[in-house]
mmCIF file of C-alpha atoms in Angstrom:
data_model
loop_
_atom_site.group_PDB
_atom_site.id
_atom_site.type_symbol
_atom_site.label_atom_id
_atom_site.label_comp_id
_atom_site.label_asym_id
_atom_site.label_seq_id
_atom_site.Cartn_x
_atom_site.Cartn_y
_atom_site.Cartn_z
ATOM 1 C CA MET A 1 0.000 0.000 0.000
ATOM 2 C CA ARG A 2 1.258 3.481 -0.890
ATOM 3 C CA LYS A 3 2.011 5.789 1.983
ATOM 4 C CA LYS A 4 -0.263 8.778 2.259
ATOM 5 C CA THR A 5 1.630 11.988 1.434
ATOM 6 C CA PRO A 6 1.716 14.238 4.481
ATOM 7 C CA LEU A 7 -0.440 17.336 4.391
ATOM 8 C CA PRO A 8 1.484 20.098 2.560
ATOM 9 C CA SER A 9 2.786 22.398 5.245
ATOM 10 C CA GLY A 10 2.988 26.043 4.060
ATOM 11 C CA PHE A 11 1.732 29.430 5.064
ATOM 12 C CA THR A 12 -1.936 30.103 5.016
ATOM 13 C CA LEU A 13 -3.176 33.241 3.310
ATOM 14 C CA ILE A 14 -3.845 34.896 6.670
ATOM 15 C CA GLU A 15 -0.318 34.194 7.872
ATOM 16 C CA SER A 16 1.309 35.621 4.800
ATOM 17 C CA VAL A 17 -0.958 38.691 4.780
ATOM 18 C CA ILE A 18 -0.030 39.336 8.428
ATOM 19 C CA ALA A 19 3.674 38.852 7.697
ATOM 20 C CA VAL A 20 3.583 41.242 4.719
ATOM 21 C CA SER A 21 1.650 43.881 6.605
ATOM 22 C CA VAL A 22 4.050 43.744 9.544
ATOM 23 C CA PHE A 23 6.922 44.225 7.114
ATOM 24 C CA VAL A 24 5.195 47.122 5.323
ATOM 25 C CA LEU A 25 4.333 48.744 8.639
ATOM 26 C CA ALA A 26 7.944 48.498 9.771
ATOM 27 C CA ILE A 27 9.258 50.033 6.544
ATOM 28 C CA PHE A 28 6.751 52.888 6.649
ATOM 29 C CA SER A 29 7.387 53.724 10.259
ATOM 30 C CA ILE A 30 11.096 54.002 9.510
ATOM 31 C CA LEU A 31 10.404 56.049 6.375
ATOM 32 C CA TYR A 32 8.179 58.365 8.386
ATOM 33 C CA ALA A 33 11.096 59.289 10.628
ATOM 34 C CA PHE A 34 12.963 60.967 7.768
ATOM 35 C CA PRO A 35 10.514 63.734 6.863
ATOM 36 C CA LEU A 36 10.015 64.274 10.564
ATOM 37 C CA GLN A 37 13.732 64.729 11.048
ATOM 38 C CA PHE A 38 13.806 66.985 8.007
ATOM 39 C CA ARG A 39 11.096 69.198 9.469
ATOM 40 C CA GLN A 40 12.835 69.406 12.795
ATOM 41 C CA THR A 41 16.101 70.473 11.190
ATOM 42 C CA LYS A 42 14.245 73.111 9.192
ATOM 43 C CA THR A 43 12.427 74.285 12.316
ATOM 44 C CA SER A 44 15.600 74.727 14.293
ATOM 45 C CA GLN A 45 17.245 76.514 11.373
ATOM 46 C CA GLN A 46 14.367 78.985 11.046
ATOM 47 C CA GLU A 47 14.434 79.538 14.769
ATOM 48 C CA SER A 48 18.160 80.346 14.672
ATOM 49 C CA VAL A 49 17.628 82.867 11.879
ATOM 50 C CA ALA A 50 14.651 84.401 13.734
ATOM 51 C CA ILE A 51 16.656 84.775 16.951
ATOM 52 C CA GLU A 52 19.492 86.501 15.092
ATOM 53 C CA ILE A 53 16.950 88.890 13.555
ATOM 54 C CA ALA A 54 15.420 89.585 16.955
ATOM 55 C CA GLN A 55 18.902 90.310 18.312
ATOM 56 C CA ALA A 56 19.526 92.631 15.350
ATOM 57 C CA LYS A 57 16.358 94.587 16.198
ATOM 58 C CA ILE A 58 17.364 94.823 19.862
ATOM 59 C CA GLU A 59 20.739 96.250 18.813
ATOM 60 C CA GLU A 60 18.950 98.794 16.624
ATOM 61 C CA MET A 61 16.770 99.823 19.556
ATOM 62 C CA ILE A 62 19.759 100.114 21.881
ATOM 63 C CA SER A 63 21.319 102.559 19.446
ATOM 64 C CA THR A 64 18.118 104.637 19.567
ATOM 65 C CA ALA A 65 18.104 107.412 22.155
ATOM 66 C CA TYR A 66 16.190 106.480 25.312
ATOM 67 C CA GLU A 67 13.697 109.339 25.036
ATOM 68 C CA ASP A 68 12.915 108.470 21.416
ATOM 69 C CA LEU A 69 11.618 105.049 22.420
ATOM 70 C CA THR A 70 7.973 105.914 22.807
ATOM 71 C CA GLU A 71 5.665 103.613 24.711
ATOM 72 C CA GLY A 72 3.328 101.247 22.864
ATOM 73 C CA ILE A 73 3.849 99.658 19.469
ATOM 74 C CA PHE A 74 7.100 101.312 18.563
ATOM 75 C CA GLN A 75 7.443 99.632 15.184
ATOM 76 C CA PRO A 76 4.414 97.904 13.688
ATOM 77 C CA ARG A 77 4.780 94.521 12.095
ATOM 78 C CA THR A 78 6.875 94.846 8.929
ATOM 79 C CA PRO A 79 9.145 92.553 6.925
ATOM 80 C CA TYR A 80 12.663 92.638 8.295
ATOM 81 C CA ALA A 81 14.118 93.140 4.812
ATOM 82 C CA SER A 82 12.248 95.543 2.559
ATOM 83 C CA ASP A 83 13.615 93.937 -0.591
ATOM 84 C CA PRO A 84 11.294 91.009 -1.478
ATOM 85 C CA SER A 85 14.158 89.100 -3.103
ATOM 86 C CA ASN A 86 16.032 89.031 0.201
ATOM 87 C CA PRO A 87 15.344 85.728 2.007
ATOM 88 C CA MET A 88 14.951 87.709 5.229
ATOM 89 C CA HIS A 89 11.845 89.305 3.724
ATOM 90 C CA LEU A 90 9.904 86.277 4.962
ATOM 91 C CA TYR A 91 10.620 87.234 8.554
ATOM 92 C CA GLU A 92 8.520 90.045 10.016
ATOM 93 C CA THR A 93 9.298 92.006 13.133
ATOM 94 C CA GLN A 94 7.382 94.104 15.585
ATOM 95 C CA VAL A 95 8.841 96.187 18.380
ATOM 96 C CA ASP A 96 6.935 97.095 21.523
ATOM 97 C CA VAL A 97 8.128 99.429 24.225
ATOM 98 C CA SER A 98 6.725 99.503 27.737
ATOM 99 C CA TYR A 99 7.623 101.186 31.016
ATOM 100 C CA LEU A 100 8.891 99.270 33.987
ATOM 101 C CA ASP A 101 8.848 100.387 37.577
ATOM 102 C CA ALA A 102 11.581 99.847 40.141
ATOM 103 C CA ASP A 103 10.391 96.264 40.723
ATOM 104 C CA MET A 104 10.639 95.483 36.997
ATOM 105 C CA GLN A 105 6.842 95.352 36.733
ATOM 106 C CA GLN A 106 4.812 96.899 33.890
ATOM 107 C CA SER A 107 4.029 100.472 34.739
ATOM 108 C CA ALA A 108 1.989 103.259 33.206
ATOM 109 C CA LEU A 109 4.578 105.886 33.957
ATOM 110 C CA ASP A 110 8.147 106.289 32.855
ATOM 111 C CA SER A 111 10.317 105.830 35.902
ATOM 112 C CA GLY A 112 13.534 105.584 33.943
ATOM 113 C CA VAL A 113 13.386 101.979 32.758
ATOM 114 C CA LYS A 114 11.991 100.773 29.460
ATOM 115 C CA LYS A 115 11.440 97.287 28.241
ATOM 116 C CA ILE A 116 11.890 96.570 24.555
ATOM 117 C CA THR A 117 10.158 93.471 23.246
ATOM 118 C CA VAL A 118 10.911 92.257 19.765
ATOM 119 C CA THR A 119 8.594 89.718 18.166
ATOM 120 C CA VAL A 120 9.670 87.904 15.036
ATOM 121 C CA PHE A 121 6.942 86.270 12.920
ATOM 122 C CA TYR A 122 7.713 83.627 10.349
ATOM 123 C CA GLN A 123 6.020 80.886 8.406
ATOM 124 C CA GLU A 124 6.822 77.350 9.347
ATOM 125 C CA PHE A 125 5.273 74.729 7.057
ATOM 126 C CA GLY A 126 2.275 76.942 6.420
ATOM 127 C CA GLU A 127 1.778 77.835 10.048
ATOM 128 C CA GLU A 128 2.746 81.104 11.609
ATOM 129 C CA ASN A 129 5.293 80.918 14.333
ATOM 130 C CA GLN A 130 6.761 83.649 16.485
ATOM 131 C CA ILE A 131 9.584 84.206 18.911
ATOM 132 C CA HIS A 132 10.051 86.978 21.448
ATOM 133 C CA LEU A 133 13.200 88.608 22.696
ATOM 134 C CA ALA A 134 13.225 91.348 25.315
ATOM 135 C CA SER A 135 15.803 93.738 26.637
ATOM 136 C CA ILE A 136 15.730 96.368 29.354
ATOM 137 C CA LEU A 137 17.124 99.855 28.958
ATOM 138 C CA ASN A 138 17.574 102.528 31.565
ATOM 139 C CA GLU A 139 17.787 106.231 31.122
ATOM 140 C CA MET B 1 11.419 1.580 -6.623
ATOM 141 C CA ASN B 2 11.077 5.244 -7.368
ATOM 142 C CA LYS B 3 11.702 6.449 -10.836
ATOM 143 C CA ILE B 4 13.900 9.499 -11.373
ATOM 144 C CA SER B 5 10.994 11.424 -12.862
ATOM 145 C CA GLN B 6 9.160 11.027 -9.601
ATOM 146 C CA GLN B 7 11.794 12.903 -7.540
ATOM 147 C CA LYS B 8 10.428 16.074 -6.002
ATOM 148 C CA GLY B 9 11.888 19.464 -7.025
ATOM 149 C CA PHE B 10 10.810 22.937 -7.952
ATOM 150 C CA THR B 11 8.999 23.570 -11.119
ATOM 151 C CA LEU B 12 10.296 26.277 -13.443
ATOM 152 C CA LEU B 13 7.384 28.485 -12.467
ATOM 153 C CA GLU B 14 8.185 28.144 -8.768
ATOM 154 C CA VAL B 15 11.821 29.047 -9.331
ATOM 155 C CA LEU B 16 10.861 32.063 -11.425
ATOM 156 C CA ILE B 17 8.464 33.317 -8.775
ATOM 157 C CA ALA B 18 11.043 32.792 -6.061
ATOM 158 C CA VAL B 19 13.753 34.658 -8.001
ATOM 159 C CA ALA B 20 11.370 37.486 -8.882
ATOM 160 C CA THR B 21 10.356 37.848 -5.254
ATOM 161 C CA VAL B 22 13.969 37.979 -4.115
ATOM 162 C CA VAL B 23 14.815 40.550 -6.799
ATOM 163 C CA ILE B 24 11.860 42.764 -5.874
ATOM 164 C CA PHE B 25 12.768 42.509 -2.235
ATOM 165 C CA LEU B 26 16.398 43.438 -2.929
ATOM 166 C CA VAL B 27 15.384 46.403 -5.076
ATOM 167 C CA VAL B 28 13.124 47.660 -2.311
ATOM 168 C CA VAL B 29 15.864 47.279 0.291
ATOM 169 C CA VAL B 30 18.513 48.970 -1.849
ATOM 170 C CA THR B 31 16.204 51.872 -2.748
ATOM 171 C CA PHE B 32 15.290 52.300 0.874
ATOM 172 C CA TYR B 33 18.921 52.221 1.909
ATOM 173 C CA SER B 34 20.099 54.738 -0.680
ATOM 174 C CA SER B 35 17.233 57.128 -0.047
ATOM 175 C CA SER B 36 17.838 57.023 3.671
ATOM 176 C CA GLN B 37 21.510 57.702 3.025
ATOM 177 C CA GLY B 38 20.533 60.702 0.903
ATOM 178 C CA PHE B 39 18.199 61.969 3.586
ATOM 179 C CA TYR B 40 20.782 61.483 6.267
ATOM 180 C CA THR B 41 23.425 63.398 4.308
ATOM 181 C CA SER B 42 21.134 66.302 3.546
ATOM 182 C CA ILE B 43 20.005 66.577 7.160
ATOM 183 C CA THR B 44 23.577 66.380 8.429
ATOM 184 C CA ASN B 45 24.629 69.076 5.987
ATOM 185 C CA LYS B 46 21.782 71.316 7.054
ATOM 186 C CA ALA B 47 22.585 70.854 10.721
ATOM 187 C CA GLU B 48 26.251 71.471 10.065
ATOM 188 C CA ILE B 49 25.760 74.743 8.198
ATOM 189 C CA ASP B 50 23.231 75.920 10.784
ATOM 190 C CA GLN B 51 25.718 75.260 13.516
ATOM 191 C CA ASN B 52 28.523 76.999 11.668
ATOM 192 C CA GLY B 53 26.422 80.041 10.857
ATOM 193 C CA ARG B 54 25.072 80.441 14.352
ATOM 194 C CA VAL B 55 28.422 80.049 16.047
ATOM 195 C CA ALA B 56 30.192 82.390 13.617
ATOM 196 C CA LEU B 57 27.537 85.071 13.884
ATOM 197 C CA ASP B 58 27.318 84.900 17.678
ATOM 198 C CA ARG B 59 31.034 85.006 18.126
ATOM 199 C CA MET B 60 31.610 87.876 15.714
ATOM 200 C CA ALA B 61 28.723 89.831 17.248
ATOM 201 C CA ARG B 62 30.093 89.357 20.752
ATOM 202 C CA GLU B 63 33.583 90.514 19.838
ATOM 203 C CA LEU B 64 32.393 93.389 17.695
ATOM 204 C CA ARG B 65 30.071 94.591 20.456
ATOM 205 C CA GLN B 66 33.111 95.268 22.633
ATOM 206 C CA ALA B 67 35.275 96.739 19.863
ATOM 207 C CA GLU B 68 37.338 99.740 20.905
ATOM 208 C CA GLN B 69 37.953 101.035 17.430
ATOM 209 C CA LEU B 70 36.843 100.090 13.957
ATOM 210 C CA VAL B 71 39.757 100.196 11.525
ATOM 211 C CA THR B 72 37.820 99.070 8.437
ATOM 212 C CA VAL B 73 35.700 101.894 7.092
ATOM 213 C CA LEU B 74 32.288 100.389 6.364
ATOM 214 C CA PRO B 75 29.749 101.632 3.824
ATOM 215 C CA ALA B 76 26.478 102.814 5.364
ATOM 216 C CA THR B 77 24.364 100.517 3.190
ATOM 217 C CA ASP B 78 24.779 97.378 1.131
ATOM 218 C CA SER B 79 23.214 98.980 -1.937
ATOM 219 C CA ASP B 80 25.864 101.496 -3.001
ATOM 220 C CA PRO B 81 27.489 100.031 -6.134
ATOM 221 C CA GLY B 82 30.454 102.377 -5.785
ATOM 222 C CA ASN B 83 31.120 101.249 -2.238
ATOM 223 C CA PRO B 84 30.213 97.579 -1.808
ATOM 224 C CA PRO B 85 30.302 96.008 1.668
ATOM 225 C CA PRO B 86 33.666 94.382 2.422
ATOM 226 C CA SER B 87 34.024 90.720 3.263
ATOM 227 C CA SER B 88 36.621 91.410 5.919
ATOM 228 C CA LEU B 89 36.663 93.444 9.094
ATOM 229 C CA TYR B 90 39.511 94.822 11.161
ATOM 230 C CA PHE B 91 38.934 96.255 14.602
ATOM 231 C CA ARG B 92 40.569 96.792 17.956
ATOM 232 C CA ASP B 93 39.551 94.185 20.500
ATOM 233 C CA GLY B 94 37.883 95.351 23.695
ATOM 234 C CA HIS B 95 37.960 92.076 25.585
ATOM 235 C CA GLU B 96 41.634 91.763 26.391
ATOM 236 C CA ASP B 97 43.612 94.024 28.693
ATOM 237 C CA THR B 98 46.426 94.260 26.172
ATOM 238 C CA ILE B 99 46.028 96.143 22.932
ATOM 239 C CA GLN B 100 45.257 93.802 20.101
ATOM 240 C CA TYR B 101 43.385 93.819 16.843
ATOM 241 C CA ILE B 102 41.062 91.211 15.385
ATOM 242 C CA GLN B 103 40.613 90.531 11.727
ATOM 243 C CA TYR B 104 37.885 88.465 10.144
ATOM 244 C CA SER B 105 38.373 87.540 6.540
ATOM 245 C CA LEU B 106 37.022 85.074 4.057
ATOM 246 C CA SER B 107 39.537 82.623 2.659
ATOM 247 C CA GLY B 108 37.899 80.212 0.264
ATOM 248 C CA ASN B 109 34.868 79.055 2.206
ATOM 249 C CA ASN B 110 36.373 79.612 5.646
ATOM 250 C CA ILE B 111 36.185 82.595 7.922
ATOM 251 C CA ILE B 112 39.632 83.201 9.353
ATOM 252 C CA ARG B 113 40.015 85.024 12.632
ATOM 253 C CA ALA B 114 43.468 86.506 13.086
ATOM 254 C CA VAL B 115 44.796 88.405 16.089
ATOM 255 C CA HIS B 116 47.272 91.160 15.207
ATOM 256 C CA VAL B 117 49.479 93.069 17.622
ATOM 257 C CA TYR B 118 51.822 96.025 17.197
ATOM 258 C CA SER B 119 55.029 96.648 19.092
ATOM 259 C CA PHE B 120 58.348 98.464 18.877
ATOM 260 C CA ALA B 121 61.648 96.615 18.570
ATOM 261 C CA SER B 122 62.851 98.285 21.760
ATOM 262 C CA ASP B 123 60.089 96.631 23.784
ATOM 263 C CA PRO B 124 58.517 93.747 21.841
ATOM 264 C CA SER B 125 56.374 92.489 24.711
ATOM 265 C CA THR B 126 54.461 95.730 25.138
ATOM 266 C CA TYR B 127 51.694 96.037 22.602
ATOM 267 C CA VAL B 128 50.751 99.467 21.350
ATOM 268 C CA THR B 129 48.083 100.830 19.056
ATOM 269 C CA LYS B 130 48.796 100.749 15.349
ATOM 270 C CA GLU B 131 48.816 104.562 15.182
ATOM 271 C CA GLU B 132 51.545 104.926 17.798
ATOM 272 C CA LYS B 133 55.002 106.181 16.778
ATOM 273 C CA ASP B 134 58.331 105.707 18.521
ATOM 274 C CA ILE B 135 60.744 108.527 19.353
ATOM 275 C CA ASN B 136 62.054 108.502 15.792
ATOM 276 C CA ASN B 137 58.503 108.752 14.489
ATOM 277 C CA ASN B 138 58.589 105.200 13.116
ATOM 278 C CA PRO B 139 55.446 103.059 13.080
ATOM 279 C CA PRO B 140 55.344 99.879 15.199
ATOM 280 C CA THR B 141 55.927 96.439 13.741
ATOM 281 C CA GLU B 142 52.903 94.289 13.166
ATOM 282 C CA SER B 143 52.851 90.626 14.054
ATOM 283 C CA ILE B 144 50.155 87.977 13.999
ATOM 284 C CA LEU B 145 49.589 86.281 17.355
ATOM 285 C CA SER B 146 47.181 83.667 16.091
ATOM 286 C CA SER B 147 45.190 82.821 13.038
ATOM 287 C CA SER B 148 42.528 80.174 12.912
ATOM 288 C CA THR B 149 39.452 79.074 11.048
ATOM 289 C CA PHE B 150 36.273 79.534 12.966
ATOM 290 C CA ALA B 151 33.599 78.833 10.406
ATOM 291 C CA GLU B 152 33.390 76.642 7.349
ATOM 292 C CA PHE B 153 31.053 76.431 4.346
ATOM 293 C CA VAL B 154 30.769 80.220 4.160
ATOM 294 C CA ASP B 155 29.723 81.312 0.713
ATOM 295 C CA GLU B 156 29.519 85.013 1.370
ATOM 296 C CA ILE B 157 30.058 87.470 4.199
ATOM 297 C CA GLN B 158 29.322 91.183 4.262
ATOM 298 C CA PHE B 159 29.810 93.908 6.812
ATOM 299 C CA PHE B 160 28.070 97.271 6.504
ATOM 300 C CA GLY B 161 26.341 99.992 8.476
ATOM 301 C CA ALA B 162 27.377 103.195 10.142
ATOM 302 C CA ASP B 163 26.189 103.151 13.733
ATOM 303 C CA VAL B 164 24.711 99.678 13.900
ATOM 304 C CA ILE B 165 26.799 97.165 11.972
ATOM 305 C CA THR B 166 25.101 94.466 9.937
ATOM 306 C CA ILE B 167 26.810 91.120 9.567
ATOM 307 C CA ARG B 168 25.389 89.125 6.695
ATOM 308 C CA LEU B 169 26.405 85.542 6.147
ATOM 309 C CA SER B 170 25.447 82.986 3.586
ATOM 310 C CA LEU B 171 26.451 79.391 4.139
ATOM 311 C CA LYS B 172 26.451 76.699 1.549
ATOM 312 C CA LYS B 173 27.193 73.020 1.465
ATOM 313 C CA ASP B 174 26.296 70.862 -1.526
ATOM 314 C CA ALA B 175 22.846 72.057 -2.521
ATOM 315 C CA GLN B 176 21.945 73.480 0.888
ATOM 316 C CA GLU B 177 22.142 77.218 1.350
ATOM 317 C CA VAL B 178 21.238 79.133 4.476
ATOM 318 C CA PRO B 179 21.364 82.913 4.878
ATOM 319 C CA PHE B 180 21.997 84.472 8.272
ATOM 320 C CA GLU B 181 21.955 88.082 9.319
ATOM 321 C CA SER B 182 22.341 90.015 12.518
ATOM 322 C CA LYS B 183 23.252 93.485 13.693
ATOM 323 C CA VAL B 184 25.583 94.781 16.344
ATOM 324 C CA LYS B 185 25.776 98.114 18.060
ATOM 325 C CA PRO B 186 29.367 98.381 19.299
ATOM 326 C CA ARG B 187 29.081 99.702 22.840
ATOM 327 C CA ASN B 188 32.450 101.432 23.043
ATOM 328 C CA LEU B 189 32.502 103.389 19.806
#
């Protein structure tokens, strides 16, 4: 009598579908890390440029005479570079000046100390982002 | 007894499918590997030029802020074609107790920072200003204390501005280009 051939042992459809999907999932999760990394690098680069611009504005304000720094919105929001071809045109700045009292608290009156706040606005992947930098000047 | 024709093996179709699967798999792996290499390189380059730009700008701004005297005469704006902004800057340092001068210049794609000092042969260890004259009305001798690279991948650098000095940098590596700009109000001028 002929021996019965053993049942063919292989993968079932379910098993192979699961195996393939695990593999695909693994590949895609690794691939996803790259654009994420790319965005983060871009974000930190834009932030560095924005901070340098904010510092530039602070330096400009420091060179302004104390009494000329009037309280309120000192410079409304404008592009940092007026020339649209300049890459810095994409960064906008606003300067606010406020009075501080002897305890470094906001005050309505000028008691000899002014706070300059520079805000830099920029687009980051279609969303607006901003950073603030402040400096304190005395008379 | 088994006949030879009854021996089990792979059919041609099975072998073809197996080879095709392996080839597809290898192509996917190689593509994935090379694209991740490309990504990695571009991200590393970006991070590297960011780092270089930030460090160079911060360091120059800090030293320039304390400058005692600006030797390079800078144009007021960057838009005067008759007087373009220079790519080098020479100024008297305000950080050290001794009198010394700092020079930034662009050499290839590197920013070189050199420290210059002036002295008379009669007393070489005492540094004087470059304008000083000895008893015979001779100018002092200039020597370079140190010279080193402090930023790489710099494509362009410009200095301009009268009261507030603008430092403009553009860094480039492979296809990546990043512009940087900041301003400094020297406190001692």
